[in-house]
XYZ file of C-alpha atoms in Angstrom:
630
model
C 102.116 118.982 60.455
C 104.391 120.667 62.418
C 108.487 118.977 63.089
C 110.244 119.620 66.209
C 111.943 122.800 64.611
C 108.296 124.708 64.204
C 107.809 123.645 68.134
C 111.004 124.666 68.870
C 110.527 128.152 66.726
C 107.132 127.873 68.923
C 108.569 127.373 72.152
C 110.506 130.517 71.709
C 108.494 132.600 70.554
C 105.953 132.543 73.848
C 108.988 133.279 75.985
C 110.219 136.237 73.778
C 106.536 137.512 73.836
C 105.863 135.462 77.324
C 104.690 138.802 81.024
C 107.916 136.694 82.688
C 110.673 137.669 82.334
C 113.635 135.202 81.583
C 117.173 136.404 81.436
C 119.738 133.668 81.458
C 123.681 134.737 83.036
C 127.375 133.515 83.033
C 127.207 131.956 87.491
C 127.936 135.640 87.986
C 126.136 137.260 86.791
C 127.011 138.779 83.225
C 123.647 138.407 80.670
C 123.806 137.175 78.068
C 119.848 136.693 77.601
C 116.381 138.451 78.128
C 113.277 138.235 77.525
C 111.990 142.867 76.479
C 109.926 141.731 79.691
C 113.322 141.191 81.464
C 114.485 143.914 79.550
C 111.138 146.507 81.655
C 111.103 145.019 84.870
C 115.249 145.547 85.260
C 117.048 147.986 83.103
C 115.155 151.294 84.769
C 117.196 150.282 87.806
C 119.837 149.181 86.164
C 122.493 152.307 85.772
C 122.158 154.133 82.316
C 119.105 151.536 81.906
C 121.033 148.984 80.324
C 121.739 145.724 82.125
C 124.301 144.385 82.563
C 124.520 142.555 85.234
C 121.087 141.127 87.093
C 123.383 140.635 89.932
C 124.027 144.226 90.200
C 120.438 144.910 90.084
C 118.902 142.265 92.347
C 121.077 142.396 95.692
C 120.334 145.530 97.441
C 116.962 143.633 97.228
C 118.612 139.891 98.168
C 121.971 140.859 100.980
C 121.671 136.552 100.405
C 122.674 135.956 97.102
C 125.841 134.987 96.578
C 125.436 132.678 99.654
C 122.833 130.606 97.665
C 124.688 130.999 95.552
C 127.322 129.262 96.970
C 126.037 127.160 99.522
C 124.419 125.584 96.474
C 127.225 124.731 94.783
C 127.709 124.187 90.760
C 125.167 121.576 90.569
C 122.521 121.452 88.150
C 119.160 122.425 89.453
C 117.156 124.970 91.485
C 119.162 127.380 93.271
C 116.104 129.275 94.652
C 112.226 130.223 93.676
C 109.372 131.878 94.154
C 111.299 133.752 96.541
C 109.962 137.686 96.252
C 111.305 141.136 96.320
C 110.758 144.078 96.768
C 112.525 146.919 93.969
C 111.707 150.632 94.353
C 110.988 151.812 91.125
C 113.084 155.272 90.395
C 110.675 158.356 90.299
C 108.188 161.567 91.678
C 106.210 159.678 93.238
C 108.155 156.704 93.869
C 107.224 153.320 94.149
C 107.491 149.511 95.410
C 107.115 146.718 93.371
C 107.378 142.613 93.994
C 108.955 140.170 92.075
C 108.865 136.606 92.747
C 111.602 135.149 92.006
C 112.916 131.731 90.310
C 116.959 130.320 89.755
C 118.309 127.458 87.981
C 121.188 126.501 88.013
C 121.715 124.871 84.454
C 125.847 124.306 84.490
C 128.206 124.596 86.288
C 128.521 128.575 84.262
C 125.151 129.024 83.255
C 121.997 130.840 85.397
C 118.580 130.467 84.295
C 115.886 133.276 86.122
C 112.933 134.128 84.963
C 110.788 136.937 86.658
C 107.325 138.051 87.286
C 105.352 140.924 89.300
C 103.192 139.861 91.616
C 102.304 143.078 92.003
C 98.987 143.060 91.481
C 98.431 140.562 93.118
C 96.577 135.937 92.875
C 97.185 135.901 88.866
C 100.384 136.927 89.092
C 101.545 133.926 91.282
C 99.811 132.020 89.445
C 101.509 132.760 86.110
C 104.454 132.351 87.703
C 103.962 128.912 88.573
C 102.835 128.469 85.187
C 106.151 129.453 83.625
C 108.244 128.171 85.999
C 107.321 124.298 84.883
C 106.828 125.445 81.408
C 111.180 127.120 81.939
C 111.974 124.182 84.438
C 110.530 121.126 81.608
C 112.770 123.155 78.291
C 116.006 122.457 80.195
C 115.033 118.663 80.839
C 114.427 118.998 85.091
C 111.249 117.984 86.167
C 109.519 119.506 89.776
C 108.028 117.274 92.449
C 106.331 117.949 95.277
C 105.554 115.242 98.544
C 103.501 117.561 100.301
C 101.749 116.276 104.722
C 97.852 116.990 104.486
C 97.320 113.698 105.967
C 97.146 111.035 102.846
C 100.924 112.860 101.592
C 99.809 113.190 98.135
C 102.699 113.181 95.347
C 102.141 115.748 92.570
C 105.193 115.586 89.543
C 105.372 117.538 86.664
C 104.571 116.744 83.610
C 109.244 116.363 82.779
C 109.153 114.716 85.844
C 106.361 111.977 84.791
C 108.807 111.563 81.112
C 112.037 111.020 83.462
C 109.919 107.986 84.950
C 108.868 106.921 81.474
C 106.047 107.335 81.332
C 105.591 110.620 78.976
C 101.580 109.599 78.728
C 101.456 111.161 82.567
C 99.173 109.515 85.273
C 99.592 108.171 89.056
C 102.696 109.777 91.062
C 102.863 107.593 93.471
C 102.380 104.104 91.330
C 104.499 105.721 89.020
C 107.071 105.247 91.726
C 105.876 101.713 93.268
C 106.898 100.779 89.808
C 109.552 101.617 89.046
C 112.352 102.540 91.491
C 113.165 99.219 93.734
C 112.964 98.767 97.354
C 115.616 99.436 98.540
C 116.315 103.110 96.655
C 112.655 103.389 98.230
C 114.106 102.952 102.154
C 117.188 105.308 100.646
C 114.709 107.952 99.454
C 112.891 107.810 101.862
C 115.790 108.900 104.017
C 116.857 111.781 102.428
C 113.215 113.093 102.212
C 113.326 112.403 106.914
C 115.965 115.807 106.969
C 114.145 117.672 104.736
C 111.084 117.491 106.341
C 112.188 118.630 109.369
C 113.446 121.664 107.665
C 116.868 120.343 107.122
C 119.236 121.294 103.785
C 119.725 117.868 102.445
C 122.415 116.772 100.574
C 120.893 115.963 95.849
C 121.061 112.080 95.775
C 121.266 109.340 93.370
C 118.982 106.806 92.372
C 118.090 103.679 90.437
C 114.896 103.609 88.447
C 113.723 101.398 85.824
C 111.189 102.221 82.879
C 108.362 100.306 81.636
C 110.071 99.212 79.427
C 112.821 97.420 81.495
C 115.536 99.849 80.862
C 117.923 100.974 83.287
C 118.545 104.806 84.401
C 119.793 106.767 86.821
C 118.150 110.071 88.311
C 119.356 112.302 90.740
C 116.664 114.835 93.309
C 117.890 117.901 95.110
C 114.919 119.591 97.389
C 113.350 121.693 100.276
C 110.936 122.832 102.495
C 108.062 124.751 101.958
C 106.476 126.157 104.873
C 103.086 126.923 104.179
C 100.374 129.143 106.037
C 100.130 125.914 108.509
C 101.344 122.786 109.192
C 99.104 120.279 106.988
C 100.909 122.777 103.657
C 104.467 122.021 104.812
C 105.332 120.223 101.370
C 109.085 118.642 100.131
C 109.440 120.558 97.131
C 112.712 120.411 94.285
C 113.642 118.886 91.252
C 114.364 115.586 89.155
C 117.021 115.343 86.364
C 118.997 112.171 84.670
C 122.514 111.565 85.056
C 122.234 107.982 83.460
C 124.289 109.540 80.529
C 127.077 111.157 82.251
C 127.244 107.831 85.207
C 127.672 106.189 82.100
C 130.618 108.564 79.752
C 132.464 108.460 83.888
C 132.152 104.718 83.935
C 133.690 104.189 81.048
C 136.105 107.231 80.877
C 136.851 104.956 84.380
C 136.900 101.563 82.453
C 139.018 103.363 79.696
C 141.686 104.069 82.750
C 141.943 100.491 84.176
C 141.890 98.709 80.576
C 145.444 100.982 79.993
C 146.888 100.661 83.781
C 146.498 96.916 82.226
C 147.892 97.467 79.041
C 151.341 99.418 80.338
C 151.194 96.897 83.220
C 150.768 93.887 80.744
C 153.311 95.254 78.217
C 155.630 96.139 81.785
C 155.245 92.725 82.635
C 156.524 90.879 79.095
C 159.301 93.209 78.233
C 160.481 92.582 81.367
C 159.512 88.976 80.602
C 160.921 88.995 76.580
C 164.109 90.653 78.069
C 165.051 87.686 81.024
C 164.437 84.573 78.047
C 165.746 86.583 76.110
C 168.927 87.134 77.416
C 170.271 83.277 77.997
C 168.215 82.371 75.413
C 170.549 84.657 72.885
C 173.335 81.702 74.156
C 171.650 78.768 73.427
C 171.026 80.063 69.654
C 174.372 81.403 69.653
C 176.379 78.945 70.869
C 174.841 76.408 68.834
C 175.655 78.713 65.458
C 178.285 78.585 65.809
C 178.136 74.255 66.387
C 176.546 73.592 62.912
C 178.845 76.367 61.552
C 182.334 74.349 63.030
C 183.397 76.736 63.846
C 184.317 75.578 68.099
C 184.833 72.616 67.126
C 183.639 70.172 63.908
C 181.136 67.272 64.657
C 179.526 64.293 63.774
C 176.406 63.460 61.602
C 174.650 62.324 65.132
C 176.008 65.774 67.601
C 175.215 68.337 63.934
C 171.332 66.669 64.099
C 171.266 66.773 67.930
C 173.089 70.725 68.542
C 170.042 71.099 65.273
C 166.905 70.314 68.264
C 168.307 72.783 70.142
C 169.077 75.489 67.909
C 165.543 74.853 66.444
C 164.015 74.529 70.195
C 165.405 77.920 70.617
C 164.077 79.508 68.296
C 160.640 78.300 68.723
C 161.196 80.359 72.438
C 161.991 83.379 70.447
C 159.381 83.177 67.996
C 156.804 82.155 71.156
C 157.692 85.249 73.178
C 158.003 87.290 69.908
C 154.606 86.080 69.485
C 152.904 87.731 73.174
C 155.321 90.740 72.438
C 153.010 90.401 68.962
C 149.859 89.985 69.380
C 149.923 92.203 72.918
C 151.844 95.141 70.297
C 148.148 94.808 68.004
C 145.942 94.431 71.008
C 146.767 98.140 71.828
C 146.627 99.417 68.526
C 150.626 99.915 68.256
C 152.615 97.719 66.116
C 154.711 99.376 63.719
C 154.724 97.702 59.902
C 156.765 98.411 56.744
C 154.988 97.900 53.776
C 158.607 97.309 50.794
C 158.414 95.544 47.723
C 159.461 92.203 48.944
C 160.843 88.722 46.068
C 157.627 86.346 47.310
C 158.926 83.467 45.832
C 162.350 83.781 47.400
C 160.370 84.476 51.145
C 159.184 81.421 50.815
C 161.434 79.273 50.149
C 162.695 80.205 53.197
C 160.217 78.900 55.340
C 159.873 75.724 53.513
C 163.896 75.522 54.040
C 163.745 76.938 57.344
C 160.349 73.798 58.590
C 162.561 71.006 57.016
C 163.898 70.307 59.790
C 160.482 69.840 61.112
C 157.944 68.042 59.002
C 161.032 65.203 58.179
C 160.317 64.315 61.701
C 157.230 64.342 61.429
C 157.616 62.612 57.531
C 155.632 65.529 56.829
C 156.907 66.136 52.526
C 157.038 69.655 51.668
C 156.766 71.656 49.375
C 155.720 74.927 46.322
C 153.899 75.441 43.780
C 154.636 78.913 42.233
C 153.996 80.659 38.988
C 156.744 80.569 36.360
C 156.696 85.059 36.861
C 158.513 86.517 39.337
C 156.242 86.853 42.031
C 156.834 90.950 44.505
C 154.560 91.969 46.924
C 154.396 95.088 48.664
C 154.233 93.959 52.076
C 156.615 93.937 55.473
C 158.699 91.471 54.417
C 159.091 90.406 58.430
C 155.675 90.404 59.138
C 155.428 88.561 56.042
C 158.513 86.107 56.771
C 156.654 84.892 60.478
C 152.449 84.890 58.662
C 153.623 81.878 56.369
C 156.080 80.444 59.196
C 153.193 80.324 61.453
C 150.759 79.230 58.372
C 153.600 76.641 57.778
C 154.394 75.713 61.261
C 150.831 74.140 61.677
C 150.400 72.905 59.247
C 153.411 70.270 59.846
C 151.737 70.560 63.982
C 148.763 69.036 63.002
C 149.443 66.883 59.839
C 149.186 63.153 59.828
C 152.176 60.774 59.683
C 153.444 60.886 55.634
C 150.725 64.399 55.215
C 151.720 66.916 52.869
C 151.862 70.461 52.979
C 151.342 71.904 49.961
C 152.524 76.071 49.963
C 150.192 77.918 46.035
C 150.491 80.724 44.594
C 148.385 81.982 41.725
C 146.701 86.135 40.648
C 143.753 87.329 41.777
C 143.655 90.650 40.169
C 146.022 93.058 41.306
C 147.667 90.687 44.028
C 148.819 87.489 44.438
C 146.911 85.047 46.548
C 148.899 82.913 48.988
C 147.602 79.583 50.034
C 148.723 77.176 52.998
C 147.214 73.818 52.285
C 147.711 70.374 54.116
C 146.242 66.860 54.402
C 146.013 67.155 57.870
C 143.192 66.022 60.650
C 140.849 69.518 59.375
C 138.550 71.223 61.448
C 134.928 71.158 61.797
C 132.374 74.146 61.211
C 132.614 74.649 65.580
C 136.080 74.673 66.277
C 136.349 77.375 62.787
C 133.821 79.473 64.734
C 136.704 79.696 67.390
C 139.204 79.627 64.903
C 140.674 83.199 66.099
C 139.485 83.051 69.662
C 142.909 83.846 71.536
C 144.253 80.675 74.056
C 142.000 78.679 72.350
C 143.788 75.724 71.394
C 140.163 73.946 69.462
C 140.877 71.022 72.443
C 144.025 70.099 70.957
C 145.583 70.929 74.901
C 146.530 66.553 74.771
C 146.703 66.254 71.275
C 150.836 65.616 72.973
C 151.403 68.671 69.949
C 153.172 71.983 71.278
C 151.256 75.429 71.047
C 149.481 78.226 72.857
C 146.781 78.518 70.934
C 147.890 82.506 70.061
C 149.486 81.737 66.487
C 146.969 82.292 64.254
C 145.339 85.128 65.970
C 148.349 86.668 65.351
C 148.436 86.087 62.016
C 145.017 86.910 61.096
C 146.422 90.656 62.876
C 149.316 90.236 60.800
C 147.583 89.646 57.779
C 145.117 92.824 57.800
C 147.465 95.101 59.127
C 149.515 94.282 55.675
C 145.677 94.855 53.619
C 144.181 91.321 53.322
C 142.233 89.864 55.242
C 142.844 85.335 56.142
C 140.112 83.628 55.343
C 140.289 79.559 56.020
C 138.949 76.047 54.468
C 138.626 73.362 56.061
C 136.825 69.948 56.257
C 137.529 67.491 59.534
C 139.809 64.145 58.294
C 140.766 65.828 55.372
C 142.822 69.253 56.469
C 142.558 72.701 55.456
C 144.188 75.926 53.235
C 144.532 78.936 55.049
C 144.991 81.672 52.201
C 145.584 85.602 51.525
C 145.791 88.175 48.753
C 148.318 90.860 49.061
C 148.858 93.429 47.039
C 151.565 92.830 42.927
C 154.088 95.049 42.362
C 156.093 95.978 39.543
C 158.386 93.088 38.262
C 161.062 96.216 37.525
C 161.260 96.838 41.633
C 164.045 97.167 43.769
C 164.743 94.757 45.610
C 167.506 94.660 48.907
C 170.574 93.025 47.829
C 169.882 89.120 49.931
C 172.510 89.804 53.274
C 175.961 87.621 52.267
C 176.379 84.929 54.077
C 179.110 84.091 56.558
C 182.538 83.654 55.668
C 185.860 84.117 57.120
C 187.056 87.409 56.298
C 190.312 87.911 57.333
C 191.363 91.333 55.378
C 188.955 93.456 57.466
C 190.379 95.886 60.021
C 188.883 97.714 62.635
C 188.477 98.432 66.525
C 184.636 97.133 67.344
C 184.184 98.272 71.534
C 181.295 96.055 73.047
C 179.251 96.655 75.629
C 178.233 93.332 77.026
C 177.524 93.396 81.240
C 176.230 89.333 80.457
C 180.263 87.186 81.204
C 177.876 84.560 78.764
C 177.032 86.875 75.927
C 180.678 88.096 76.080
C 182.246 84.828 74.750
C 179.626 84.056 71.909
C 180.920 87.621 70.658
C 184.121 86.790 70.693
C 183.118 83.320 68.670
C 181.267 85.178 66.155
C 183.889 87.729 66.066
C 186.684 84.090 65.703
C 185.274 85.228 61.588
C 186.736 88.511 61.377
C 190.290 87.485 62.950
C 191.083 91.099 61.902
C 189.033 93.101 64.097
C 189.805 94.281 67.279
C 187.390 93.522 69.617
C 187.499 95.005 73.776
C 184.325 93.657 75.534
C 183.600 95.829 78.900
C 181.138 94.648 80.945
C 179.640 98.308 82.572
C 179.317 101.659 80.860
C 182.117 103.483 83.332
C 184.586 100.212 81.587
C 182.894 101.351 77.764
C 184.433 105.280 78.834
C 186.517 105.241 79.232
C 187.860 102.029 76.896
C 186.394 104.528 74.058
C 188.294 107.757 75.274
C 191.830 105.630 75.365
C 191.842 104.688 72.238
C 188.300 105.098 70.284
C 186.235 102.764 69.276
C 184.932 102.260 64.283
C 181.929 100.330 65.953
C 179.909 100.565 68.470
C 177.644 97.295 70.065
C 175.774 98.532 72.798
C 173.552 96.383 74.934
C 170.589 99.484 76.245
C 170.222 97.577 79.498
C 173.597 97.867 81.703
C 174.151 98.295 85.859
C 175.551 101.517 85.946
C 173.933 103.611 83.641
C 171.051 103.061 80.440
C 173.053 102.587 77.451
C 171.998 105.752 75.112
C 173.426 107.739 78.381
C 176.146 106.692 77.392
C 176.220 107.189 73.365
C 175.109 110.178 74.346
C 177.159 111.397 76.530
C 179.731 110.076 74.411
C 178.958 111.495 70.832
C 178.184 115.322 72.847
C 180.893 115.738 75.257
C 183.460 113.520 74.602
C 182.862 114.284 69.791
C 183.440 110.554 69.714
C 180.391 109.547 65.787
C 181.793 106.357 66.198
C 178.153 104.127 64.054
C 176.226 102.285 67.488
C 175.044 99.039 66.667
C 172.395 98.152 69.539
C 172.397 95.125 70.974
C 168.898 94.171 72.805
C 166.491 91.363 74.571
C 164.352 94.016 74.172
C 162.032 93.934 70.855
C 159.690 97.122 73.015
C 158.622 99.664 70.594
C 159.489 102.001 72.978
C 163.116 100.182 73.274
C 163.190 100.600 69.323
C 161.939 104.491 69.320
C 164.301 105.639 71.618
C 167.190 104.133 70.167
C 166.555 105.456 66.937
C 166.530 109.068 67.843
C 169.876 108.589 69.501
C 171.083 108.238 66.329
C 171.891 104.728 66.348
C 172.801 102.930 62.551
C 170.924 99.145 64.044
C 169.170 97.403 66.174
C 169.744 94.079 66.276
C 167.012 91.129 68.815
C 168.427 89.192 70.557
C 169.216 85.619 70.157
C 171.344 87.433 67.792
C 172.491 85.777 64.014
C 175.148 85.525 63.768
C 175.322 86.265 59.262
C 172.921 89.391 60.059
C 175.714 90.574 62.755
C 178.765 90.450 61.340
C 177.501 90.969 57.784
C 176.193 94.911 59.371
C 179.726 95.272 61.141
C 181.114 94.309 57.601
C 178.964 97.264 56.602
C 179.374 100.380 58.608
C 183.253 98.655 59.021
C 183.025 100.407 55.396
C 185.660 97.687 54.200
C 185.079 96.318 50.916
C 184.168 92.151 50.494
């Protein structure tokens, strides 16, 4: 049996030995491949008997050759065919040789030419037609002929039949009627009309449908061929398939549209986050101060009210963070930093933060942890976010006097973390739609707050950390969400936890804060009331900050990225590059977008804190950067 490779070799051998001279050249005629017959016919006409450029040989006999190529442009297809040229061969006496020439553009910079010596008459002309068909079919190009001899019969070569989905052949007229919709038939008729009158027409594209229902798109180019009388006139041309090319172009355009939409969404989320985080900073910040008694001592009922304010603010902060994170995950730009994390400590912190919410719904929280130290490799911030989302959902969708358990058990080389509840549970249909963004599984009218993106984000974050979020649930009996993270060695070093907020009257230093929001400026002053020995100066814009920094260089700079008169990072670069102040800098920004974080890191900042600010984290960073021992 012969395979495709054998057929290809046989075809190449046939073309090599064929009496038709065949060449492949660049767009400007430089010869790349040619058969021996081509060398035999054309080399005697070339300087020194070496054929380097086809156009040098053809130009004397074809004064319009370059115009023909320019008129055809860069489109694939036949430039001309069966063009008769007369060449004068050297010798004594000189004799003329008549060749039939065809030229086909294979690509923007690739031409195929074929020549047949037709001096002897009709035999050579018949050979030209046969080998022309072979050449076009080998290039995947079909040919057609539409005659005007009374009934206008249509003729296809074998390749044209294949392009229409009929490799076995058939009546071209029946094939066209079956494959081409009526609207496209009318378009093709309008395209052929000027060709029949001898006028030029651009290539046309049209839709067809193969017998198996598959849609395809073809292109056609033609011209009028005149015979000895009007009855022998015919429109002849070529057909080729442009389906994949058009699909690729459509996919590229869809990608561009998606990228524009993604950029617009990211810009919107950035602006939305900035506009919400700025006032949220004041809400959460002052709530922290009130709860700590930094403003005025509060009665128990007042502390509970302020705690609700702080919880609501943090809930809104998590919502904005979830929206931003979901956008980053969809764009593939979320970044995780793997480190050794004390899983037991994270679980304790998450349950402690969820205590108030659970108490309001009379849900009991507890953990079931092994006695040994639980260390995992994960992104600590994202792991806390995952557990907080799962515990929050377990509380929200629980029953009165229900229970939420966070359990950990060994799973091979890792730890399996499971969050179980005794709540509403889910049906198989609800489980199937569980991870669809913004789908709340029919609980929109339940009075339970939510957006339907928390679990979507949770699953993506778990997978980004190398795990897989699994769910089991039964209506009326509750749900369990679980995932596995790799265990870390018990000897691994853990980062020191931040110190709780305490007054530090012994701390000294000069801090310059650049904050254009008056309410947030007051909040900073209340934060630094816990550091009475630190001199805090606040500038409302970059110009004021520059003047203060030059008058009395600060020991620490607290910088907002977006200032009314110039970007905050431009101010930092000027202070360092032009004025030699290498002051440590903490960015306090309402933007959590990766591009802003990256720009700040590249500018050499020491820490990037996102609003709403956590007073403990800010003041612990201030303590460390002012380099005063505790």
